[in-house]
PDB file of C-alpha atoms in Angstrom:
ATOM      1  CA  UNK A   1     125.309 108.518  95.037  1.00 41.00           C
ATOM      2  CA  UNK A   2     122.555 105.958  95.225  1.00 46.00           C
ATOM      3  CA  UNK A   3     122.866 103.009  97.541  1.00 45.00           C
ATOM      4  CA  UNK A   4     120.756  99.927  97.021  1.00 46.00           C
ATOM      5  CA  UNK A   5     120.221  96.840  99.141  1.00 46.00           C
ATOM      6  CA  UNK A   6     117.971  93.931  98.230  1.00 47.00           C
ATOM      7  CA  UNK A   7     116.944  91.401 100.852  1.00 44.00           C
ATOM      8  CA  UNK A   8     114.877  88.241 100.939  1.00 47.00           C
ATOM      9  CA  UNK A   9     112.385  88.160 103.791  1.00 46.00           C
ATOM     10  CA  UNK A  10     111.453  85.164 105.910  1.00 45.00           C
ATOM     11  CA  UNK A  11     107.935  85.647 107.231  1.00 47.00           C
ATOM     12  CA  UNK A  12     107.047  84.454 110.670  1.00 48.00           C
ATOM     13  CA  UNK A  13     104.358  86.807 111.870  1.00 42.00           C
ATOM     14  CA  UNK A  14     100.864  86.116 113.063  1.00 49.00           C
ATOM     15  CA  UNK A  15      98.358  88.283 111.202  1.00 49.00           C
ATOM     16  CA  UNK A  16      95.897  90.237 113.342  1.00 50.00           C
ATOM     17  CA  UNK A  17      92.393  88.839 113.608  1.00 50.00           C
ATOM     18  CA  UNK A  18      90.381  90.176 110.653  1.00 47.00           C
ATOM     19  CA  UNK A  19      87.278  92.255 111.172  1.00 53.00           C
ATOM     20  CA  UNK A  20      83.986  91.332 109.577  1.00 57.00           C
ATOM     21  CA  UNK A  21      84.728  91.694 105.850  1.00 73.00           C
ATOM     22  CA  UNK A  22      82.858  94.130 103.653  1.00 87.00           C
ATOM     23  CA  UNK A  23      82.067  93.601  99.973  1.00 93.00           C
ATOM     24  CA  UNK A  24      84.251  94.210  96.963  1.00 95.00           C
ATOM     25  CA  UNK A  25      82.628  97.096  95.131  1.00 97.00           C
ATOM     26  CA  UNK A  26      83.013  97.165  91.355  1.00 97.00           C
ATOM     27  CA  UNK A  27      82.514 100.641  89.900  1.00 95.00           C
ATOM     28  CA  UNK A  28      81.678 100.258  86.210  1.00 93.00           C
ATOM     29  CA  UNK A  29      80.185 102.290  83.391  1.00 90.00           C
ATOM     30  CA  UNK A  30      79.429  99.319  81.149  1.00 89.00           C
ATOM     31  CA  UNK A  31      82.031 100.241  78.529  1.00 89.00           C
ATOM     32  CA  UNK A  32      84.146  97.527  76.851  1.00 87.00           C
ATOM     33  CA  UNK A  33      87.200  98.899  78.663  1.00 85.00           C
ATOM     34  CA  UNK A  34      85.642  97.881  81.992  1.00 87.00           C
ATOM     35  CA  UNK A  35      85.511  94.191  81.016  1.00 91.00           C
ATOM     36  CA  UNK A  36      88.998  93.675  82.477  1.00 92.00           C
ATOM     37  CA  UNK A  37      87.845  94.971  85.868  1.00 94.00           C
ATOM     38  CA  UNK A  38      84.971  92.445  85.829  1.00 95.00           C
ATOM     39  CA  UNK A  39      87.446  89.607  85.152  1.00 94.00           C
ATOM     40  CA  UNK A  40      89.813  90.678  87.934  1.00 95.00           C
ATOM     41  CA  UNK A  41      86.959  91.029  90.437  1.00 95.00           C
ATOM     42  CA  UNK A  42      85.658  87.562  89.569  1.00 94.00           C
ATOM     43  CA  UNK A  43      89.059  86.042  90.352  1.00 94.00           C
ATOM     44  CA  UNK A  44      89.340  88.049  93.570  1.00 93.00           C
ATOM     45  CA  UNK A  45      85.915  86.882  94.706  1.00 92.00           C
ATOM     46  CA  UNK A  46      86.712  83.251  93.887  1.00 91.00           C
ATOM     47  CA  UNK A  47      89.859  83.368  95.987  1.00 89.00           C
ATOM     48  CA  UNK A  48      88.496  85.452  98.841  1.00 84.00           C
ATOM     49  CA  UNK A  49      84.898  84.297  99.029  1.00 86.00           C
ATOM     50  CA  UNK A  50      83.846  87.947  99.224  1.00 87.00           C
ATOM     51  CA  UNK A  51      80.539  89.152  97.943  1.00 92.00           C
ATOM     52  CA  UNK A  52      80.641  91.537  95.008  1.00 95.00           C
ATOM     53  CA  UNK A  53      78.393  94.532  94.446  1.00 96.00           C
ATOM     54  CA  UNK A  54      78.367  96.486  91.186  1.00 96.00           C
ATOM     55  CA  UNK A  55      77.713 100.225  91.278  1.00 96.00           C
ATOM     56  CA  UNK A  56      77.355 102.479  88.249  1.00 95.00           C
ATOM     57  CA  UNK A  57      76.894 106.240  88.262  1.00 94.00           C
ATOM     58  CA  UNK A  58      74.829 108.130  85.718  1.00 91.00           C
ATOM     59  CA  UNK A  59      75.942 111.744  85.767  1.00 87.00           C
ATOM     60  CA  UNK A  60      73.479 114.558  85.005  1.00 83.00           C
ATOM     61  CA  UNK A  61      73.321 115.815  81.438  1.00 71.00           C
ATOM     62  CA  UNK A  62      71.393 119.055  81.995  1.00 56.00           C
ATOM     63  CA  UNK A  63      74.362 121.226  82.868  1.00 50.00           C
ATOM     64  CA  UNK A  64      75.057 124.761  81.713  1.00 47.00           C
ATOM     65  CA  UNK A  65      78.662 124.008  80.749  1.00 48.00           C
ATOM     66  CA  UNK A  66      79.000 120.594  79.049  1.00 49.00           C
ATOM     67  CA  UNK A  67      81.585 118.316  80.711  1.00 50.00           C
ATOM     68  CA  UNK A  68      84.806 117.498  78.863  1.00 47.00           C
ATOM     69  CA  UNK A  69      83.829 113.836  78.889  1.00 51.00           C
ATOM     70  CA  UNK A  70      80.028 114.035  78.433  1.00 52.00           C
ATOM     71  CA  UNK A  71      77.820 111.007  79.129  1.00 52.00           C
ATOM     72  CA  UNK A  72      77.321 108.882  76.035  1.00 55.00           C
ATOM     73  CA  UNK A  73      73.919 109.205  74.366  1.00 53.00           C
ATOM     74  CA  UNK A  74      71.840 106.060  74.155  1.00 49.00           C
ATOM     75  CA  UNK A  75      72.626 103.926  71.118  1.00 52.00           C
ATOM     76  CA  UNK A  76      69.173 102.395  70.814  1.00 51.00           C
ATOM     77  CA  UNK A  77      66.436 104.844  69.901  1.00 47.00           C
ATOM     78  CA  UNK A  78      63.659 104.967  72.463  1.00 46.00           C
ATOM     79  CA  UNK A  79      65.737 103.397  75.264  1.00 56.00           C
ATOM     80  CA  UNK A  80      66.479 105.416  78.377  1.00 85.00           C
ATOM     81  CA  UNK A  81      70.038 105.949  79.650  1.00 85.00           C
ATOM     82  CA  UNK A  82      69.162 103.975  82.782  1.00 90.00           C
ATOM     83  CA  UNK A  83      67.917 100.980  80.799  1.00 90.00           C
ATOM     84  CA  UNK A  84      70.861 100.978  78.451  1.00 91.00           C
ATOM     85  CA  UNK A  85      73.404 101.260  81.275  1.00 92.00           C
ATOM     86  CA  UNK A  86      71.750  98.351  83.056  1.00 92.00           C
ATOM     87  CA  UNK A  87      71.803  96.224  79.896  1.00 93.00           C
ATOM     88  CA  UNK A  88      75.471  97.005  79.217  1.00 93.00           C
ATOM     89  CA  UNK A  89      76.469  95.951  82.739  1.00 94.00           C
ATOM     90  CA  UNK A  90      74.362  92.804  82.605  1.00 94.00           C
ATOM     91  CA  UNK A  91      76.002  91.821  79.324  1.00 94.00           C
ATOM     92  CA  UNK A  92      79.480  92.240  80.835  1.00 94.00           C
ATOM     93  CA  UNK A  93      78.415  90.097  83.789  1.00 93.00           C
ATOM     94  CA  UNK A  94      77.104  87.364  81.502  1.00 94.00           C
ATOM     95  CA  UNK A  95      80.423  87.287  79.668  1.00 92.00           C
ATOM     96  CA  UNK A  96      82.344  87.217  82.941  1.00 93.00           C
ATOM     97  CA  UNK A  97      80.227  84.888  85.078  1.00 93.00           C
ATOM     98  CA  UNK A  98      78.605  82.632  82.503  1.00 90.00           C
ATOM     99  CA  UNK A  99      75.750  80.763  84.111  1.00 87.00           C
ATOM    100  CA  UNK A 100      76.769  81.746  87.641  1.00 89.00           C
ATOM    101  CA  UNK A 101      74.482  83.962  89.673  1.00 91.00           C
ATOM    102  CA  UNK A 102      74.922  87.633  88.680  1.00 93.00           C
ATOM    103  CA  UNK A 103      76.203  90.163  91.170  1.00 95.00           C
ATOM    104  CA  UNK A 104      73.718  92.669  92.619  1.00 95.00           C
ATOM    105  CA  UNK A 105      73.819  95.922  90.682  1.00 95.00           C
ATOM    106  CA  UNK A 106      72.788  99.453  91.585  1.00 94.00           C
ATOM    107  CA  UNK A 107      72.723 102.468  89.273  1.00 94.00           C
ATOM    108  CA  UNK A 108      72.795 105.821  91.025  1.00 94.00           C
ATOM    109  CA  UNK A 109      72.360 109.370  89.710  1.00 92.00           C
ATOM    110  CA  UNK A 110      74.814 112.087  90.660  1.00 92.00           C
ATOM    111  CA  UNK A 111      78.410 113.196  90.360  1.00 91.00           C
ATOM    112  CA  UNK A 112      80.757 110.279  89.900  1.00 92.00           C
ATOM    113  CA  UNK A 113      83.282 110.579  92.743  1.00 93.00           C
ATOM    114  CA  UNK A 114      80.924 111.705  95.556  1.00 94.00           C
ATOM    115  CA  UNK A 115      78.353 109.081  94.578  1.00 95.00           C
ATOM    116  CA  UNK A 116      80.847 106.205  94.506  1.00 96.00           C
ATOM    117  CA  UNK A 117      82.474 107.355  97.747  1.00 96.00           C
ATOM    118  CA  UNK A 118      79.112 107.560  99.493  1.00 96.00           C
ATOM    119  CA  UNK A 119      78.060 104.061  98.425  1.00 96.00           C
ATOM    120  CA  UNK A 120      81.463 102.584  99.346  1.00 95.00           C
ATOM    121  CA  UNK A 121      81.235 104.160 102.801  1.00 95.00           C
ATOM    122  CA  UNK A 122      77.631 103.115 103.415  1.00 94.00           C
ATOM    123  CA  UNK A 123      78.359  99.506 102.487  1.00 93.00           C
ATOM    124  CA  UNK A 124      81.685  99.256 104.291  1.00 93.00           C
ATOM    125  CA  UNK A 125      83.480  98.149 101.117  1.00 94.00           C
ATOM    126  CA  UNK A 126      86.843  96.562 101.731  1.00 92.00           C
ATOM    127  CA  UNK A 127      87.991  97.363  98.189  1.00 94.00           C
ATOM    128  CA  UNK A 128      86.739  99.406  95.250  1.00 96.00           C
ATOM    129  CA  UNK A 129      87.735  98.291  91.751  1.00 96.00           C
ATOM    130  CA  UNK A 130      87.586 100.700  88.814  1.00 94.00           C
ATOM    131  CA  UNK A 131      89.035 101.060  85.352  1.00 90.00           C
ATOM    132  CA  UNK A 132      92.381 102.777  84.846  1.00 83.00           C
ATOM    133  CA  UNK A 133      92.002 105.521  82.247  1.00 71.00           C
ATOM    134  CA  UNK A 134      94.498 108.314  81.718  1.00 55.00           C
ATOM    135  CA  UNK A 135      92.985 111.774  81.247  1.00 51.00           C
ATOM    136  CA  UNK A 136      94.439 114.926  79.793  1.00 47.00           C
ATOM    137  CA  UNK A 137      95.540 117.885  81.909  1.00 46.00           C
ATOM    138  CA  UNK A 138      92.357 119.886  81.289  1.00 42.00           C
ATOM    139  CA  UNK A 139      90.056 117.055  82.354  1.00 47.00           C
ATOM    140  CA  UNK A 140      92.144 116.456  85.490  1.00 44.00           C
ATOM    141  CA  UNK A 141      91.670 120.122  86.398  1.00 46.00           C
ATOM    142  CA  UNK A 142      87.931 120.033  85.716  1.00 44.00           C
ATOM    143  CA  UNK A 143      86.978 116.761  87.381  1.00 50.00           C
ATOM    144  CA  UNK A 144      90.054 114.901  88.659  1.00 59.00           C
ATOM    145  CA  UNK A 145      90.681 111.169  88.462  1.00 84.00           C
ATOM    146  CA  UNK A 146      87.962 108.900  89.795  1.00 90.00           C
ATOM    147  CA  UNK A 147      90.161 106.284  91.609  1.00 92.00           C
ATOM    148  CA  UNK A 148      92.133 108.973  93.445  1.00 93.00           C
ATOM    149  CA  UNK A 149      88.997 110.885  94.366  1.00 92.00           C
ATOM    150  CA  UNK A 150      87.149 107.814  95.659  1.00 94.00           C
ATOM    151  CA  UNK A 151      90.150 106.596  97.673  1.00 93.00           C
ATOM    152  CA  UNK A 152      90.563 109.982  99.334  1.00 91.00           C
ATOM    153  CA  UNK A 153      86.853 110.619  99.977  1.00 92.00           C
ATOM    154  CA  UNK A 154      85.840 107.121 101.124  1.00 92.00           C
ATOM    155  CA  UNK A 155      89.143 106.205 102.846  1.00 92.00           C
ATOM    156  CA  UNK A 156      89.082 102.786 101.156  1.00 92.00           C
ATOM    157  CA  UNK A 157      91.710 101.115  98.923  1.00 93.00           C
ATOM    158  CA  UNK A 158      90.942 101.484  95.216  1.00 95.00           C
ATOM    159  CA  UNK A 159      92.299  99.126  92.569  1.00 96.00           C
ATOM    160  CA  UNK A 160      92.456 100.725  89.115  1.00 95.00           C
ATOM    161  CA  UNK A 161      92.590  98.051  86.398  1.00 95.00           C
ATOM    162  CA  UNK A 162      93.680  98.803  82.811  1.00 93.00           C
ATOM    163  CA  UNK A 163      91.930  97.170  79.874  1.00 91.00           C
ATOM    164  CA  UNK A 164      94.985  94.967  79.278  1.00 89.00           C
ATOM    165  CA  UNK A 165      94.798  93.078  82.606  1.00 90.00           C
ATOM    166  CA  UNK A 166      92.203  90.321  82.960  1.00 88.00           C
ATOM    167  CA  UNK A 167      93.876  88.230  85.686  1.00 92.00           C
ATOM    168  CA  UNK A 168      95.382  88.692  89.131  1.00 94.00           C
ATOM    169  CA  UNK A 169      98.843  90.290  89.237  1.00 95.00           C
ATOM    170  CA  UNK A 170     101.975  88.168  89.023  1.00 94.00           C
ATOM    171  CA  UNK A 171     104.645  90.735  89.914  1.00 96.00           C
ATOM    172  CA  UNK A 172     103.809  93.333  92.569  1.00 95.00           C
ATOM    173  CA  UNK A 173     105.761  96.399  93.701  1.00 94.00           C
ATOM    174  CA  UNK A 174     104.670  98.014  96.985  1.00 92.00           C
ATOM    175  CA  UNK A 175     105.828 101.446  98.120  1.00 89.00           C
ATOM    176  CA  UNK A 176     106.614 101.069 101.830  1.00 86.00           C
ATOM    177  CA  UNK A 177     107.292 103.620 104.537  1.00 73.00           C
ATOM    178  CA  UNK A 178     105.163 106.587 103.418  1.00 58.00           C
ATOM    179  CA  UNK A 179     102.155 106.066 105.638  1.00 58.00           C
ATOM    180  CA  UNK A 180     101.963 102.269 105.644  1.00 66.00           C
ATOM    181  CA  UNK A 181     100.125 101.809 102.355  1.00 71.00           C
ATOM    182  CA  UNK A 182     100.827  98.077 102.456  1.00 73.00           C
ATOM    183  CA  UNK A 183      99.067  97.606 105.781  1.00 75.00           C
ATOM    184  CA  UNK A 184      95.817  98.990 104.361  1.00 77.00           C
ATOM    185  CA  UNK A 185      95.418  96.005 102.023  1.00 81.00           C
ATOM    186  CA  UNK A 186      95.806  93.303 104.662  1.00 79.00           C
ATOM    187  CA  UNK A 187      92.202  92.094 104.313  1.00 80.00           C
ATOM    188  CA  UNK A 188      92.629  91.296 100.619  1.00 84.00           C
ATOM    189  CA  UNK A 189      96.345  90.482 100.529  1.00 86.00           C
ATOM    190  CA  UNK A 190      95.924  86.703 100.311  1.00 84.00           C
ATOM    191  CA  UNK A 191      93.418  86.983  97.453  1.00 87.00           C
ATOM    192  CA  UNK A 192      95.019  89.826  95.513  1.00 90.00           C
ATOM    193  CA  UNK A 193      98.576  88.490  95.783  1.00 90.00           C
ATOM    194  CA  UNK A 194      97.702  84.786  95.697  1.00 84.00           C
ATOM    195  CA  UNK A 195      98.856  84.318  92.092  1.00 90.00           C
ATOM    196  CA  UNK A 196     101.977  86.432  92.489  1.00 92.00           C
ATOM    197  CA  UNK A 197     105.343  84.919  91.674  1.00 92.00           C
ATOM    198  CA  UNK A 198     107.200  87.864  93.222  1.00 93.00           C
ATOM    199  CA  UNK A 199     106.350  90.685  95.625  1.00 93.00           C
ATOM    200  CA  UNK A 200     108.790  93.547  96.085  1.00 94.00           C
ATOM    201  CA  UNK A 201     108.604  95.941  99.029  1.00 92.00           C
ATOM    202  CA  UNK A 202     110.392  99.201  98.226  1.00 91.00           C
ATOM    203  CA  UNK A 203     111.427 101.811 100.774  1.00 89.00           C
ATOM    204  CA  UNK A 204     112.776 105.062  99.306  1.00 88.00           C
ATOM    205  CA  UNK A 205     114.439 107.828 101.266  1.00 81.00           C
ATOM    206  CA  UNK A 206     115.799 111.145 100.136  1.00 74.00           C
ATOM    207  CA  UNK A 207     119.593 111.723 100.029  1.00 71.00           C
ATOM    208  CA  UNK A 208     121.166 113.052 103.209  1.00 60.00           C
ATOM    209  CA  UNK A 209     122.217 116.691 103.289  1.00 58.00           C
ATOM    210  CA  UNK A 210     125.984 117.396 103.401  1.00 56.00           C
ATOM    211  CA  UNK A 211     127.229 117.183 106.966  1.00 53.00           C
ATOM    212  CA  UNK A 212     129.875 115.514 109.094  1.00 50.00           C
ATOM    213  CA  UNK A 213     130.497 111.826 108.300  1.00 53.00           C
ATOM    214  CA  UNK A 214     129.469 110.781 111.790  1.00 51.00           C
ATOM    215  CA  UNK A 215     126.152 112.597 111.493  1.00 53.00           C
ATOM    216  CA  UNK A 216     125.554 110.993 108.098  1.00 52.00           C
ATOM    217  CA  UNK A 217     126.224 107.529 109.535  1.00 54.00           C
ATOM    218  CA  UNK A 218     123.856 108.194 112.434  1.00 57.00           C
ATOM    219  CA  UNK A 219     121.131 109.383 110.053  1.00 58.00           C
ATOM    220  CA  UNK A 220     121.677 106.349 107.829  1.00 58.00           C
ATOM    221  CA  UNK A 221     121.233 104.085 110.846  1.00 60.00           C
ATOM    222  CA  UNK A 222     117.961 105.810 111.815  1.00 62.00           C
ATOM    223  CA  UNK A 223     116.622 105.671 108.251  1.00 65.00           C
ATOM    224  CA  UNK A 224     117.540 102.016 107.867  1.00 68.00           C
ATOM    225  CA  UNK A 225     115.725 101.254 111.124  1.00 70.00           C
ATOM    226  CA  UNK A 226     112.643 103.056 109.809  1.00 71.00           C
ATOM    227  CA  UNK A 227     112.795 100.959 106.659  1.00 67.00           C
ATOM    228  CA  UNK A 228     113.089  97.722 108.629  1.00 73.00           C
ATOM    229  CA  UNK A 229     110.215  98.804 110.843  1.00 75.00           C
ATOM    230  CA  UNK A 230     108.034  99.592 107.810  1.00 77.00           C
ATOM    231  CA  UNK A 231     108.779  96.245 106.149  1.00 81.00           C
ATOM    232  CA  UNK A 232     107.888  94.405 109.344  1.00 80.00           C
ATOM    233  CA  UNK A 233     104.611  96.297 109.768  1.00 82.00           C
ATOM    234  CA  UNK A 234     103.488  95.479 106.234  1.00 83.00           C
ATOM    235  CA  UNK A 235     104.312  91.784 106.444  1.00 82.00           C
ATOM    236  CA  UNK A 236     102.701  91.459 109.865  1.00 82.00           C
ATOM    237  CA  UNK A 237      99.434  92.753 108.403  1.00 82.00           C
ATOM    238  CA  UNK A 238      99.354  90.416 105.388  1.00 84.00           C
ATOM    239  CA  UNK A 239      98.003  86.898 105.025  1.00 78.00           C
ATOM    240  CA  UNK A 240     100.052  85.485 102.169  1.00 79.00           C
ATOM    241  CA  UNK A 241     100.388  81.936 100.857  1.00 75.00           C
ATOM    242  CA  UNK A 242     103.685  80.544 102.183  1.00 79.00           C
ATOM    243  CA  UNK A 243     105.097  80.016  98.692  1.00 81.00           C
ATOM    244  CA  UNK A 244     104.856  83.666  97.598  1.00 84.00           C
ATOM    245  CA  UNK A 245     108.400  85.121  97.710  1.00 88.00           C
ATOM    246  CA  UNK A 246     108.872  88.631  99.122  1.00 90.00           C
ATOM    247  CA  UNK A 247     111.986  90.741  98.522  1.00 91.00           C
ATOM    248  CA  UNK A 248     112.755  94.091 100.143  1.00 91.00           C
ATOM    249  CA  UNK A 249     114.569  96.940  98.452  1.00 91.00           C
ATOM    250  CA  UNK A 250     116.014 100.121  99.900  1.00 89.00           C
ATOM    251  CA  UNK A 251     116.595 103.064  97.560  1.00 89.00           C
ATOM    252  CA  UNK A 252     117.914 106.588  97.905  1.00 88.00           C
ATOM    253  CA  UNK A 253     116.422 109.237  95.648  1.00 89.00           C
ATOM    254  CA  UNK A 254     113.065 110.702  94.614  1.00 88.00           C
ATOM    255  CA  UNK A 255     110.279 108.288  95.623  1.00 88.00           C
ATOM    256  CA  UNK A 256     108.247 108.493  92.390  1.00 89.00           C
ATOM    257  CA  UNK A 257     111.327 108.079  90.194  1.00 92.00           C
ATOM    258  CA  UNK A 258     112.704 105.147  92.169  1.00 92.00           C
ATOM    259  CA  UNK A 259     109.362 103.317  92.395  1.00 93.00           C
ATOM    260  CA  UNK A 260     108.708 103.716  88.683  1.00 95.00           C
ATOM    261  CA  UNK A 261     112.245 102.653  87.816  1.00 95.00           C
ATOM    262  CA  UNK A 262     112.131  99.436  89.813  1.00 95.00           C
ATOM    263  CA  UNK A 263     108.570  98.625  88.690  1.00 96.00           C
ATOM    264  CA  UNK A 264     109.574  99.032  85.048  1.00 96.00           C
ATOM    265  CA  UNK A 265     112.761  97.028  85.488  1.00 96.00           C
ATOM    266  CA  UNK A 266     110.857  94.165  87.137  1.00 95.00           C
ATOM    267  CA  UNK A 267     108.013  94.426  84.576  1.00 95.00           C
ATOM    268  CA  UNK A 268     105.523  94.612  87.420  1.00 96.00           C
ATOM    269  CA  UNK A 269     101.829  94.431  86.626  1.00 95.00           C
ATOM    270  CA  UNK A 270     100.659  96.000  89.908  1.00 96.00           C
ATOM    271  CA  UNK A 271     101.979  98.995  91.812  1.00 95.00           C
ATOM    272  CA  UNK A 272     100.747  99.669  95.367  1.00 93.00           C
ATOM    273  CA  UNK A 273     101.101 103.211  96.694  1.00 91.00           C
ATOM    274  CA  UNK A 274      99.720 105.276  99.562  1.00 88.00           C
ATOM    275  CA  UNK A 275      97.504 108.337  99.178  1.00 87.00           C
ATOM    276  CA  UNK A 276      97.540 111.178 101.701  1.00 76.00           C
ATOM    277  CA  UNK A 277      94.164 112.371 103.014  1.00 66.00           C
ATOM    278  CA  UNK A 278      95.215 115.962 102.351  1.00 60.00           C
ATOM    279  CA  UNK A 279      95.630 117.179  98.760  1.00 54.00           C
ATOM    280  CA  UNK A 280      96.589 120.697  99.863  1.00 50.00           C
ATOM    281  CA  UNK A 281     100.335 120.320 100.486  1.00 46.00           C
ATOM    282  CA  UNK A 282     102.063 119.381  97.208  1.00 43.00           C
ATOM    283  CA  UNK A 283     105.445 120.526  98.542  1.00 41.00           C
ATOM    284  CA  UNK A 284     105.581 117.381 100.703  1.00 44.00           C
ATOM    285  CA  UNK A 285     106.697 114.446  98.507  1.00 42.00           C
ATOM    286  CA  UNK A 286     104.459 111.768  99.989  1.00 45.00           C
ATOM    287  CA  UNK A 287     101.346 113.928  99.512  1.00 51.00           C
ATOM    288  CA  UNK A 288     101.698 114.127  95.723  1.00 66.00           C
ATOM    289  CA  UNK A 289     103.234 110.700  95.135  1.00 82.00           C
ATOM    290  CA  UNK A 290     100.057 108.745  94.317  1.00 88.00           C
ATOM    291  CA  UNK A 291      98.690 111.207  91.714  1.00 89.00           C
ATOM    292  CA  UNK A 292     102.047 111.312  89.932  1.00 89.00           C
ATOM    293  CA  UNK A 293     102.347 107.542  89.851  1.00 91.00           C
ATOM    294  CA  UNK A 294      98.736 107.138  88.733  1.00 91.00           C
ATOM    295  CA  UNK A 295      99.410 109.382  85.743  1.00 90.00           C
ATOM    296  CA  UNK A 296     102.758 107.816  84.839  1.00 92.00           C
ATOM    297  CA  UNK A 297     102.117 104.119  85.490  1.00 93.00           C
ATOM    298  CA  UNK A 298     100.202 102.408  82.637  1.00 92.00           C
ATOM    299  CA  UNK A 299      99.440  99.139  84.427  1.00 94.00           C
ATOM    300  CA  UNK A 300      97.278  98.262  87.433  1.00 95.00           C
ATOM    301  CA  UNK A 301      97.688 100.467  90.492  1.00 95.00           C
ATOM    302  CA  UNK A 302      96.298  99.998  94.003  1.00 94.00           C
ATOM    303  CA  UNK A 303      95.789 103.309  95.808  1.00 93.00           C
ATOM    304  CA  UNK A 304      95.669 102.877  99.583  1.00 90.00           C
ATOM    305  CA  UNK A 305      94.641 105.832 101.801  1.00 88.00           C
ATOM    306  CA  UNK A 306      97.176 106.408 104.557  1.00 82.00           C
ATOM    307  CA  UNK A 307      97.408 108.451 107.719  1.00 70.00           C
ATOM    308  CA  UNK A 308     100.116 111.103 107.809  1.00 52.00           C
ATOM    309  CA  UNK A 309     100.678 110.383 111.489  1.00 43.00           C
ATOM    310  CA  UNK A 310     101.865 106.902 110.552  1.00 40.00           C
ATOM    311  CA  UNK A 311     104.163 108.371 107.926  1.00 40.00           C
ATOM    312  CA  UNK A 312     105.963 110.382 110.613  1.00 41.00           C
ATOM    313  CA  UNK A 313     105.988 107.710 113.317  1.00 40.00           C
ATOM    314  CA  UNK A 314     109.418 106.586 114.438  1.00 36.00           C
ATOM    315  CA  UNK A 315     110.310 102.947 115.293  1.00 37.00           C
ATOM    316  CA  UNK A 316     109.349 102.100 118.854  1.00 39.00           C
ATOM    317  CA  UNK A 317     111.216  98.829 119.160  1.00 35.00           C
ATOM    318  CA  UNK A 318     108.072  96.815 119.864  1.00 34.00           C
ATOM    319  CA  UNK A 319     107.328  95.703 116.311  1.00 34.00           C
ATOM    320  CA  UNK A 320     108.263  92.231 115.062  1.00 30.00           C
ATOM    321  CA  UNK A 321     111.732  91.910 113.618  1.00 29.00           C
ATOM    322  CA  UNK A 322     112.601  90.790 110.093  1.00 28.00           C
ATOM    323  CA  UNK A 323     114.861  87.799 109.637  1.00 26.00           C
ATOM    324  CA  UNK A 324     117.094  88.065 106.581  1.00 27.00           C
ATOM    325  CA  UNK A 325     118.309  85.128 104.519  1.00 23.00           C
TER     326      UNK A 325
END
């Protein structure tokens, strides 16, 4: 049986002092589908005051086995791939920024994920923004998904934006408790969630195994304390406008099913989920959660790298408490 509790949260925490902020890195290929990512980044930069750097990767074409998604040939005869890519990106920037100063742009040659991860690491990017494109099973096997690969390799949050979103999210669902994904976005929380009309923190735990009623009650108490602790950690790390409402939800069931169900019910336009640094243990639910949600969720998704040690950490009693309305 599933048990659900929804709570309104009163925030009264002092956010930790922020470190020197890095840039927002926009990874773009110049395609029309990436126009939405340009629009979202512009709004983020306006709210946050962050500098934006655009990076585009040209993958090699002289391979023995052609890739499933080969680089597009140039459309203008006599123009190099480098020149055309640069012109495509500049045109998207003109549409997005108008007469404002264009963002610095760099085009690099190499494999997509390693190249983007290297640049993000070198520049200390606080956030990487990409498009959100669903691939077939064969392409996932051959080359994987770029946002997941960059988040895991560079250890930086990656926001994947679908072509249908050209504004900041209004309804946000955050998976809480599996490695503190929410705490990884503290630096950009006020900008990214500034237009939100509702933020929902969701903690999902698996059903208890059959045992004595007293043992079940004791386990429930421990799990509820972990949920409270996780909610408090996330909110303590955020800098939100005071008028943004936050509601907490506790669910019992399979994490991916419960998160998708509540996000669909609430018609959320952004889902925030943690990504384990290790892709080699799919039998552990929190390790495979982000890839499953990325493939199932059609709207914007923020993938935040997490530390497995945090996912296993028990409440220590020293974290700030949550006051419930």
